[in-house]
């Protein structure tokens, strides 16, 4: 049981990110003081939306300059906090050097933030944003899991530096977080494992991979069809709520799969058809697996034959009952999530009608 005092400040690392921005808003709306840790406080494109949130809400926002790879850089931001949200981690699918660009910032960054938590006596709980990527690599792994779907008991054993290094970085970072939590008894650890996050960005200029995917859908990259890749999906606002509840529910414990829908890539496009199909070149049908096996590797570096074999036309299955039961969360419908995000990108001129 860990009771967090809402009158104390809360630290959010990577506060300007796509997911964390909604968490910051949720906390500020509750009247809580948020210590927002970012690496580039003077970059208005990255941070402007956070400052605006701070000016228009009940809580107070304080911005701190930090870096995952700079030891001790989170200390000032953590002073006086009982609750720490660690969301910062590189989320990018194409990298030059997976060890340096993904694994080091994810793992060393987790060590840096959690070591500081142990150094700052006020900290009682740390909530880490991991991912379903720490549970599975390919869609086929989900149906091969012991219960025919992934649960919180399952760990990713198939990602590596050479294959899906982002998933590998999330797996290594979450494992390290659990080791560090077990080595001390000052704070408890709660982990949020979201699947693919979609929904409206608070900063439409975000470079999050979630938004890049929407830009591809709306920009016509899949007008001939989309691969039916099994994935999980969840609304960014529900992911923020999950973090909020994980922080302030005294009995919250362990990992929480935070995924609303067992779906596939094609459905993300077809669910937008009724409202936007006339104005945008959205996909209507599935690209055949045999075709993707042949052309995939030439079209996209990520579409290796192994990836196509293990993901296209494979179902994605997760059990989200733990978070629904223990934190009482209700997830939004997929249609609402996809329409709301698409609309923001249209309104902001990021997506243009054909
Ligand atoms: P995002 O918008 O790219 O946010 C990532 C955040 O991490 C940014 O604030 C970024 O700062 C920060 N960061 C990266 N490298 C850093 C470094 N070396 N030092 C300090 N900060 C650094 O991505 P997101 O989608 O919101 O992801 C947030 C978290 O959710 C990540 O842990 C991600 O793995 C996890 N997650 C995301 C999804 C999804 O579908 N989006 C699904 C599951 C889990 P800059 O802005 O300065 O780069």
GROMACS .gro file of N, CA and C in nm, residues 134-275:
model
  426
  134UNK      N    1   0.788  -0.513  -2.446
  134UNK     CA    2   0.869  -0.589  -2.349
  134UNK      C    3   0.806  -0.726  -2.322
  135UNK      N    4   0.694  -0.752  -2.388
  135UNK     CA    5   0.621  -0.879  -2.368
  135UNK      C    6   0.627  -0.966  -2.494
  136UNK      N    7   0.623  -0.902  -2.610
  136UNK     CA    8   0.625  -0.978  -2.736
  136UNK      C    9   0.704  -0.901  -2.842
  137UNK      N   10   0.748  -0.973  -2.947
  137UNK     CA   11   0.810  -0.904  -3.061
  137UNK      C   12   0.716  -0.907  -3.181
  138UNK      N   13   0.676  -1.028  -3.221
  138UNK     CA   14   0.592  -1.045  -3.339
  138UNK      C   15   0.452  -1.088  -3.297
  139UNK      N   16   0.353  -1.055  -3.380
  139UNK     CA   17   0.215  -1.092  -3.350
  139UNK      C   18   0.204  -1.241  -3.318
  140UNK      N   19   0.280  -1.322  -3.391
  140UNK     CA   20   0.271  -1.468  -3.371
  140UNK      C   21   0.310  -1.508  -3.228
  141UNK      N   22   0.397  -1.426  -3.162
  141UNK     CA   23   0.436  -1.456  -3.024
  141UNK      C   24   0.315  -1.449  -2.930
  142UNK      N   25   0.216  -1.365  -2.965
  142UNK     CA   26   0.103  -1.346  -2.872
  142UNK      C   27   0.015  -1.470  -2.869
  143UNK      N   28  -0.012  -1.528  -2.985
  143UNK     CA   29  -0.099  -1.646  -2.986
  143UNK      C   30  -0.023  -1.772  -2.944
  144UNK      N   31   0.110  -1.766  -2.950
  144UNK     CA   32   0.191  -1.880  -2.904
  144UNK      C   33   0.218  -1.874  -2.753
  145UNK      N   34   0.177  -1.764  -2.688
  145UNK     CA   35   0.198  -1.749  -2.543
  145UNK      C   36   0.119  -1.858  -2.471
  146UNK      N   37   0.161  -1.893  -2.346
  146UNK     CA   38   0.101  -2.009  -2.278
  146UNK      C   39  -0.053  -2.010  -2.275
  147UNK      N   40  -0.117  -1.895  -2.259
  147UNK     CA   41  -0.264  -1.895  -2.252
  147UNK      C   42  -0.327  -1.856  -2.386
  148UNK      N   43  -0.248  -1.863  -2.493
  148UNK     CA   44  -0.301  -1.829  -2.626
  148UNK      C   45  -0.315  -1.679  -2.646
  149UNK      N   46  -0.261  -1.604  -2.554
  149UNK     CA   47  -0.262  -1.456  -2.559
  149UNK      C   48  -0.160  -1.408  -2.456
  150UNK      N   49  -0.114  -1.283  -2.473
  150UNK     CA   50  -0.015  -1.234  -2.376
  150UNK      C   51  -0.083  -1.188  -2.247
  151UNK      N   52  -0.014  -1.213  -2.136
  151UNK     CA   53  -0.057  -1.164  -2.005
  151UNK      C   54   0.065  -1.097  -1.942
  152UNK      N   55   0.047  -1.043  -1.823
  152UNK     CA   56   0.158  -0.974  -1.754
  152UNK      C   57   0.270  -1.072  -1.716
  153UNK      N   58   0.241  -1.203  -1.719
  153UNK     CA   59   0.345  -1.300  -1.680
  153UNK      C   60   0.449  -1.322  -1.791
  154UNK      N   61   0.416  -1.279  -1.913
  154UNK     CA   62   0.500  -1.312  -2.028
  154UNK      C   63   0.607  -1.205  -2.049
  155UNK      N   64   0.728  -1.252  -2.086
  155UNK     CA   65   0.837  -1.159  -2.122
  155UNK      C   66   0.880  -1.183  -2.265
  156UNK      N   67   0.927  -1.077  -2.328
  156UNK     CA   68   0.978  -1.088  -2.465
  156UNK      C   69   1.109  -1.167  -2.464
  157UNK      N   70   1.112  -1.276  -2.541
  157UNK     CA   71   1.236  -1.356  -2.549
  157UNK      C   72   1.288  -1.360  -2.692
  158UNK      N   73   1.222  -1.289  -2.784
  158UNK     CA   74   1.258  -1.305  -2.926
  158UNK      C   75   1.322  -1.181  -2.990
  159UNK      N   76   1.314  -1.064  -2.924
  159UNK     CA   77   1.378  -0.945  -2.982
  159UNK      C   78   1.528  -0.948  -2.952
  160UNK      N   79   1.606  -0.880  -3.036
  160UNK     CA   80   1.751  -0.874  -3.016
  160UNK      C   81   1.803  -0.743  -3.076
  161UNK      N   82   1.934  -0.721  -3.064
  161UNK     CA   83   1.991  -0.600  -3.125
  161UNK      C   84   1.971  -0.603  -3.277
  162UNK      N   85   1.967  -0.724  -3.335
  162UNK     CA   86   1.954  -0.736  -3.480
  162UNK      C   87   1.810  -0.743  -3.528
  163UNK      N   88   1.719  -0.787  -3.444
  163UNK     CA   89   1.579  -0.801  -3.485
  163UNK      C   90   1.489  -0.726  -3.388
  164UNK      N   91   1.419  -0.623  -3.437
  164UNK     CA   92   1.329  -0.540  -3.357
  164UNK      C   93   1.401  -0.482  -3.233
  165UNK      N   94   1.507  -0.403  -3.257
  165UNK     CA   95   1.586  -0.351  -3.142
  165UNK      C   96   1.508  -0.259  -3.050
  166UNK      N   97   1.403  -0.193  -3.100
  166UNK     CA   98   1.323  -0.109  -3.008
  166UNK      C   99   1.261  -0.198  -2.901
  167UNK      N  100   1.202  -0.311  -2.943
  167UNK     CA  101   1.141  -0.404  -2.847
  167UNK      C  102   1.247  -0.456  -2.750
  168UNK      N  103   1.366  -0.482  -2.802
  168UNK     CA  104   1.476  -0.529  -2.717
  168UNK      C  105   1.511  -0.423  -2.612
  169UNK      N  106   1.517  -0.296  -2.656
  169UNK     CA  107   1.553  -0.188  -2.562
  169UNK      C  108   1.448  -0.177  -2.451
  170UNK      N  109   1.321  -0.193  -2.486
  170UNK     CA  110   1.216  -0.182  -2.384
  170UNK      C  111   1.221  -0.300  -2.287
  171UNK      N  112   1.254  -0.418  -2.341
  171UNK     CA  113   1.263  -0.538  -2.256
  171UNK      C  114   1.378  -0.524  -2.156
  172UNK      N  115   1.495  -0.483  -2.207
  172UNK     CA  116   1.613  -0.469  -2.121
  172UNK      C  117   1.589  -0.361  -2.014
  173UNK      N  118   1.525  -0.250  -2.055
  173UNK     CA  119   1.504  -0.139  -1.961
  173UNK      C  120   1.405  -0.181  -1.852
  174UNK      N  121   1.297  -0.251  -1.890
  174UNK     CA  122   1.200  -0.290  -1.786
  174UNK      C  123   1.261  -0.393  -1.691
  175UNK      N  124   1.339  -0.487  -1.746
  175UNK     CA  125   1.403  -0.587  -1.658
  175UNK      C  126   1.494  -0.519  -1.556
  176UNK      N  127   1.568  -0.420  -1.603
  176UNK     CA  128   1.659  -0.347  -1.514
  176UNK      C  129   1.579  -0.275  -1.406
  177UNK      N  130   1.465  -0.218  -1.445
  177UNK     CA  131   1.382  -0.146  -1.347
  177UNK      C  132   1.337  -0.241  -1.236
  178UNK      N  133   1.295  -0.363  -1.272
  178UNK     CA  134   1.250  -0.459  -1.169
  178UNK      C  135   1.366  -0.502  -1.080
  179UNK      N  136   1.487  -0.521  -1.141
  179UNK     CA  137   1.604  -0.558  -1.059
  179UNK      C  138   1.633  -0.449  -0.956
  180UNK      N  139   1.628  -0.324  -1.003
  180UNK     CA  140   1.661  -0.213  -0.913
  180UNK      C  141   1.554  -0.195  -0.805
  181UNK      N  142   1.429  -0.219  -0.842
  181UNK     CA  143   1.321  -0.206  -0.743
  181UNK      C  144   1.341  -0.310  -0.633
  182UNK      N  145   1.381  -0.431  -0.674
  182UNK     CA  146   1.397  -0.538  -0.574
  182UNK      C  147   1.519  -0.517  -0.484
  183UNK      N  148   1.614  -0.435  -0.530
  183UNK     CA  149   1.737  -0.415  -0.452
  183UNK      C  150   1.723  -0.308  -0.344
  184UNK      N  151   1.606  -0.250  -0.328
  184UNK     CA  152   1.588  -0.147  -0.225
  184UNK      C  153   1.446  -0.159  -0.168
  185UNK      N  154   1.416  -0.087  -0.059
  185UNK     CA  155   1.277  -0.093  -0.011
  185UNK      C  156   1.220   0.044   0.026
  186UNK      N  157   1.274   0.148  -0.041
  186UNK     CA  158   1.223   0.283  -0.016
  186UNK      C  159   1.099   0.313  -0.101
  187UNK      N  160   1.102   0.271  -0.228
  187UNK     CA  161   0.991   0.300  -0.320
  187UNK      C  162   0.942   0.171  -0.384
  188UNK      N  163   0.812   0.173  -0.426
  188UNK     CA  164   0.764   0.057  -0.500
  188UNK      C  165   0.754   0.092  -0.648
  189UNK      N  166   0.754  -0.012  -0.730
  189UNK     CA  167   0.753   0.008  -0.876
  189UNK      C  168   0.621  -0.043  -0.933
  190UNK      N  169   0.561   0.039  -1.020
  190UNK     CA  170   0.444  -0.004  -1.097
  190UNK      C  171   0.479   0.021  -1.244
  191UNK      N  172   0.445  -0.074  -1.330
  191UNK     CA  173   0.484  -0.061  -1.471
  191UNK      C  174   0.360  -0.061  -1.560
  192UNK      N  175   0.358   0.035  -1.652
  192UNK     CA  176   0.251   0.042  -1.752
  192UNK      C  177   0.308  -0.012  -1.884
  193UNK      N  178   0.238  -0.110  -1.943
  193UNK     CA  179   0.283  -0.171  -2.069
  193UNK      C  180   0.178  -0.142  -2.179
  194UNK      N  181   0.187  -0.025  -2.243
  194UNK     CA  182   0.088   0.004  -2.348
  194UNK      C  183   0.118  -0.074  -2.477
  195UNK      N  184   0.012  -0.100  -2.553
  195UNK     CA  185   0.032  -0.153  -2.689
  195UNK      C  186   0.048  -0.031  -2.781
  196UNK      N  187   0.010  -0.039  -2.907
  196UNK     CA  188   0.026   0.074  -2.999
  196UNK      C  189  -0.064   0.190  -2.954
  197UNK      N  190  -0.003   0.305  -2.929
  197UNK     CA  191  -0.080   0.418  -2.877
  197UNK      C  192  -0.122   0.508  -2.994
  198UNK      N  193  -0.250   0.538  -3.001
  198UNK     CA  194  -0.304   0.629  -3.103
  198UNK      C  195  -0.392   0.731  -3.034
  199UNK      N  196  -0.444   0.828  -3.110
  199UNK     CA  197  -0.528   0.930  -3.048
  199UNK      C  198  -0.465   1.066  -3.068
  200UNK      N  199  -0.541   1.171  -3.033
  200UNK     CA  200  -0.497   1.307  -3.066
  200UNK      C  201  -0.370   1.350  -2.995
  201UNK      N  202  -0.273   1.405  -3.069
  201UNK     CA  203  -0.153   1.457  -3.002
  201UNK      C  204  -0.180   1.596  -2.945
  202UNK      N  205  -0.129   1.626  -2.826
  202UNK     CA  206  -0.141   1.763  -2.773
  202UNK      C  207  -0.045   1.856  -2.846
  203UNK      N  208   0.063   1.798  -2.898
  203UNK     CA  209   0.154   1.875  -2.984
  203UNK      C  210   0.152   1.810  -3.123
  204UNK      N  211   0.079   1.868  -3.219
  204UNK     CA  212   0.068   1.804  -3.351
  204UNK      C  213   0.202   1.795  -3.424
  205UNK      N  214   0.304   1.865  -3.374
  205UNK     CA  215   0.436   1.859  -3.439
  205UNK      C  216   0.520   1.743  -3.385
  206UNK      N  217   0.461   1.662  -3.300
  206UNK     CA  218   0.536   1.550  -3.242
  206UNK      C  219   0.594   1.458  -3.350
  207UNK      N  220   0.710   1.399  -3.318
  207UNK     CA  221   0.770   1.302  -3.411
  207UNK      C  222   0.744   1.159  -3.367
  208UNK      N  223   0.651   1.140  -3.273
  208UNK     CA  224   0.627   1.003  -3.224
  208UNK      C  225   0.590   0.912  -3.341
  209UNK      N  226   0.638   0.787  -3.334
  209UNK     CA  227   0.608   0.690  -3.441
  209UNK      C  228   0.457   0.670  -3.455
  210UNK      N  229   0.382   0.688  -3.345
  210UNK     CA  230   0.236   0.670  -3.351
  210UNK      C  231   0.176   0.766  -3.452
  211UNK      N  232   0.225   0.889  -3.453
  211UNK     CA  233   0.169   0.990  -3.542
  211UNK      C  234   0.222   0.971  -3.684
  212UNK      N  235   0.346   0.925  -3.695
  212UNK     CA  236   0.401   0.897  -3.829
  212UNK      C  237   0.315   0.795  -3.902
  213UNK      N  238   0.263   0.699  -3.829
  213UNK     CA  239   0.177   0.596  -3.889
  213UNK      C  240   0.047   0.658  -3.942
  214UNK      N  241  -0.009   0.751  -3.867
  214UNK     CA  242  -0.132   0.818  -3.912
  214UNK      C  243  -0.106   0.902  -4.036
  215UNK      N  244   0.013   0.965  -4.039
  215UNK     CA  245   0.049   1.047  -4.156
  215UNK      C  246   0.061   0.957  -4.279
  216UNK      N  247   0.115   0.837  -4.261
  216UNK     CA  248   0.126   0.743  -4.373
  216UNK      C  249  -0.012   0.701  -4.423
  217UNK      N  250  -0.102   0.674  -4.327
  217UNK     CA  251  -0.238   0.633  -4.365
  217UNK      C  252  -0.309   0.744  -4.443
  218UNK      N  253  -0.303   0.865  -4.391
  218UNK     CA  254  -0.373   0.977  -4.454
  218UNK      C  255  -0.304   1.028  -4.579
  219UNK      N  256  -0.174   1.007  -4.588
  219UNK     CA  257  -0.097   1.059  -4.701
  219UNK      C  258  -0.102   0.971  -4.824
  220UNK      N  259  -0.166   0.856  -4.816
  220UNK     CA  260  -0.184   0.772  -4.935
  220UNK      C  261  -0.078   0.664  -4.953
  221UNK      N  262   0.013   0.650  -4.855
  221UNK     CA  263   0.117   0.549  -4.868
  221UNK      C  264   0.057   0.408  -4.876
  222UNK      N  265  -0.069   0.394  -4.833
  222UNK     CA  266  -0.132   0.260  -4.834
  222UNK      C  267  -0.260   0.258  -4.915
  223UNK      N  268  -0.269   0.346  -5.016
  223UNK     CA  269  -0.396   0.352  -5.090
  223UNK      C  270  -0.423   0.223  -5.169
  224UNK      N  271  -0.320   0.147  -5.203
  224UNK     CA  272  -0.341   0.020  -5.274
  224UNK      C  273  -0.380  -0.093  -5.178
  225UNK      N  274  -0.368  -0.067  -5.051
  225UNK     CA  275  -0.399  -0.168  -4.951
  225UNK      C  276  -0.300  -0.159  -4.837
  226UNK      N  277  -0.338  -0.218  -4.724
  226UNK     CA  278  -0.248  -0.215  -4.607
  226UNK      C  279  -0.219  -0.358  -4.564
  227UNK      N  280  -0.101  -0.381  -4.510
  227UNK     CA  281  -0.073  -0.515  -4.458
  227UNK      C  282  -0.159  -0.543  -4.335
  228UNK      N  283  -0.213  -0.663  -4.328
  228UNK     CA  284  -0.296  -0.696  -4.213
  228UNK      C  285  -0.206  -0.752  -4.102
  229UNK      N  286  -0.135  -0.660  -4.038
  229UNK     CA  287  -0.041  -0.696  -3.932
  229UNK      C  288  -0.115  -0.690  -3.799
  230UNK      N  289  -0.114  -0.799  -3.724
  230UNK     CA  290  -0.183  -0.800  -3.595
  230UNK      C  291  -0.114  -0.707  -3.496
  231UNK      N  292  -0.190  -0.617  -3.436
  231UNK     CA  293  -0.134  -0.527  -3.333
  231UNK      C  294  -0.239  -0.500  -3.224
  232UNK      N  295  -0.192  -0.444  -3.115
  232UNK     CA  296  -0.282  -0.395  -3.012
  232UNK      C  297  -0.290  -0.244  -3.025
  233UNK      N  298  -0.403  -0.186  -2.981
  233UNK     CA  299  -0.418  -0.040  -2.991
  233UNK      C  300  -0.486   0.013  -2.865
  234UNK      N  301  -0.448   0.135  -2.830
  234UNK     CA  302  -0.506   0.199  -2.711
  234UNK      C  303  -0.499   0.350  -2.730
  235UNK      N  304  -0.595   0.420  -2.673
  235UNK     CA  305  -0.601   0.566  -2.685
  235UNK      C  306  -0.500   0.634  -2.592
  236UNK      N  307  -0.434   0.736  -2.644
  236UNK     CA  308  -0.331   0.807  -2.565
  236UNK      C  309  -0.391   0.867  -2.437
  237UNK      N  310  -0.519   0.907  -2.443
  237UNK     CA  311  -0.582   0.965  -2.323
  237UNK      C  312  -0.606   0.855  -2.219
  238UNK      N  313  -0.636   0.734  -2.265
  238UNK     CA  314  -0.653   0.622  -2.171
  238UNK      C  315  -0.518   0.578  -2.113
  239UNK      N  316  -0.411   0.590  -2.192
  239UNK     CA  317  -0.278   0.556  -2.140
  239UNK      C  318  -0.239   0.656  -2.031
  240UNK      N  319  -0.273   0.783  -2.052
  240UNK     CA  320  -0.246   0.885  -1.948
  240UNK      C  321  -0.325   0.853  -1.822
  241UNK      N  322  -0.451   0.815  -1.839
  241UNK     CA  323  -0.535   0.781  -1.723
  241UNK      C  324  -0.477   0.659  -1.649
  242UNK      N  325  -0.428   0.562  -1.726
  242UNK     CA  326  -0.368   0.443  -1.665
  242UNK      C  327  -0.248   0.483  -1.579
  243UNK      N  328  -0.166   0.575  -1.630
  243UNK     CA  329  -0.051   0.623  -1.551
  243UNK      C  330  -0.100   0.694  -1.424
  244UNK      N  331  -0.199   0.778  -1.442
  244UNK     CA  332  -0.252   0.853  -1.327
  244UNK      C  333  -0.298   0.755  -1.219
  245UNK      N  334  -0.379   0.656  -1.259
  245UNK     CA  335  -0.432   0.559  -1.164
  245UNK      C  336  -0.321   0.472  -1.103
  246UNK      N  337  -0.222   0.439  -1.184
  246UNK     CA  338  -0.110   0.358  -1.133
  246UNK      C  339  -0.034   0.434  -1.025
  247UNK      N  340  -0.028   0.566  -1.038
  247UNK     CA  341   0.042   0.648  -0.939
  247UNK      C  342  -0.037   0.664  -0.810
  248UNK      N  343  -0.167   0.684  -0.822
  248UNK     CA  344  -0.246   0.724  -0.705
  248UNK      C  345  -0.335   0.614  -0.648
  249UNK      N  346  -0.331   0.495  -0.703
  249UNK     CA  347  -0.408   0.384  -0.643
  249UNK      C  348  -0.313   0.313  -0.545
  250UNK      N  349  -0.341   0.321  -0.414
  250UNK     CA  350  -0.245   0.267  -0.316
  250UNK      C  351  -0.207   0.121  -0.342
  251UNK      N  352  -0.302   0.041  -0.390
  251UNK     CA  353  -0.277  -0.104  -0.407
  251UNK      C  354  -0.221  -0.140  -0.544
  252UNK      N  355  -0.198  -0.042  -0.631
  252UNK     CA  356  -0.146  -0.073  -0.765
  252UNK      C  357  -0.014  -0.149  -0.750
  253UNK      N  358   0.006  -0.251  -0.833
  253UNK     CA  359   0.130  -0.330  -0.819
  253UNK      C  360   0.160  -0.405  -0.949
  254UNK      N  361   0.288  -0.429  -0.972
  254UNK     CA  362   0.329  -0.513  -1.085
  254UNK      C  363   0.314  -0.443  -1.219
  255UNK      N  364   0.299  -0.527  -1.323
  255UNK     CA  365   0.286  -0.474  -1.459
  255UNK      C  366   0.137  -0.463  -1.495
  256UNK      N  367   0.106  -0.371  -1.584
  256UNK     CA  368  -0.031  -0.358  -1.635
  256UNK      C  369  -0.030  -0.351  -1.787
  257UNK      N  370  -0.080  -0.453  -1.853
  257UNK     CA  371  -0.102  -0.446  -1.997
  257UNK      C  372  -0.207  -0.339  -2.020
  258UNK      N  373  -0.172  -0.235  -2.098
  258UNK     CA  374  -0.261  -0.122  -2.121
  258UNK      C  375  -0.294  -0.122  -2.270
  259UNK      N  376  -0.390  -0.204  -2.305
  259UNK     CA  377  -0.425  -0.223  -2.446
  259UNK      C  378  -0.576  -0.241  -2.456
  260UNK      N  379  -0.640  -0.163  -2.540
  260UNK     CA  380  -0.787  -0.169  -2.548
  260UNK      C  381  -0.836  -0.269  -2.651
  261UNK      N  382  -0.767  -0.276  -2.766
  261UNK     CA  383  -0.822  -0.352  -2.879
  261UNK      C  384  -0.720  -0.448  -2.937
  262UNK      N  385  -0.763  -0.572  -2.958
  262UNK     CA  386  -0.683  -0.668  -3.035
  262UNK      C  387  -0.723  -0.644  -3.180
  263UNK      N  388  -0.636  -0.580  -3.259
  263UNK     CA  389  -0.677  -0.536  -3.392
  263UNK      C  390  -0.567  -0.565  -3.494
  264UNK      N  391  -0.572  -0.497  -3.605
  264UNK     CA  392  -0.464  -0.510  -3.704
  264UNK      C  393  -0.450  -0.378  -3.779
  265UNK      N  394  -0.339  -0.368  -3.847
  265UNK     CA  395  -0.301  -0.244  -3.913
  265UNK      C  396  -0.406  -0.198  -4.015
  266UNK      N  397  -0.461  -0.292  -4.090
  266UNK     CA  398  -0.562  -0.256  -4.191
  266UNK      C  399  -0.683  -0.191  -4.125
  267UNK      N  400  -0.725  -0.247  -4.010
  267UNK     CA  401  -0.844  -0.195  -3.944
  267UNK      C  402  -0.826  -0.050  -3.898
  268UNK      N  403  -0.702  -0.011  -3.866
  268UNK     CA  404  -0.678   0.129  -3.826
  268UNK      C  405  -0.718   0.223  -3.940
  269UNK      N  406  -0.700   0.176  -4.064
  269UNK     CA  407  -0.739   0.256  -4.180
  269UNK      C  408  -0.887   0.243  -4.213
  270UNK      N  409  -0.940   0.120  -4.209
  270UNK     CA  410  -1.081   0.101  -4.251
  270UNK      C  411  -1.178   0.165  -4.152
  271UNK      N  412  -1.139   0.174  -4.026
  271UNK     CA  413  -1.227   0.234  -3.926
  271UNK      C  414  -1.246   0.384  -3.956
  272UNK      N  415  -1.154   0.442  -4.033
  272UNK     CA  416  -1.164   0.584  -4.070
  272UNK      C  417  -1.244   0.604  -4.199
  273UNK      N  418  -1.271   0.496  -4.272
  273UNK     CA  419  -1.337   0.506  -4.403
  273UNK      C  420  -1.470   0.581  -4.400
  274UNK      N  421  -1.565   0.546  -4.309
  274UNK     CA  422  -1.697   0.611  -4.316
  274UNK      C  423  -1.688   0.764  -4.309
  275UNK      N  424  -1.601   0.817  -4.223
  275UNK     CA  425  -1.595   0.962  -4.205
  275UNK      C  426  -1.499   1.030  -4.303
   0.00000   0.00000   0.00000
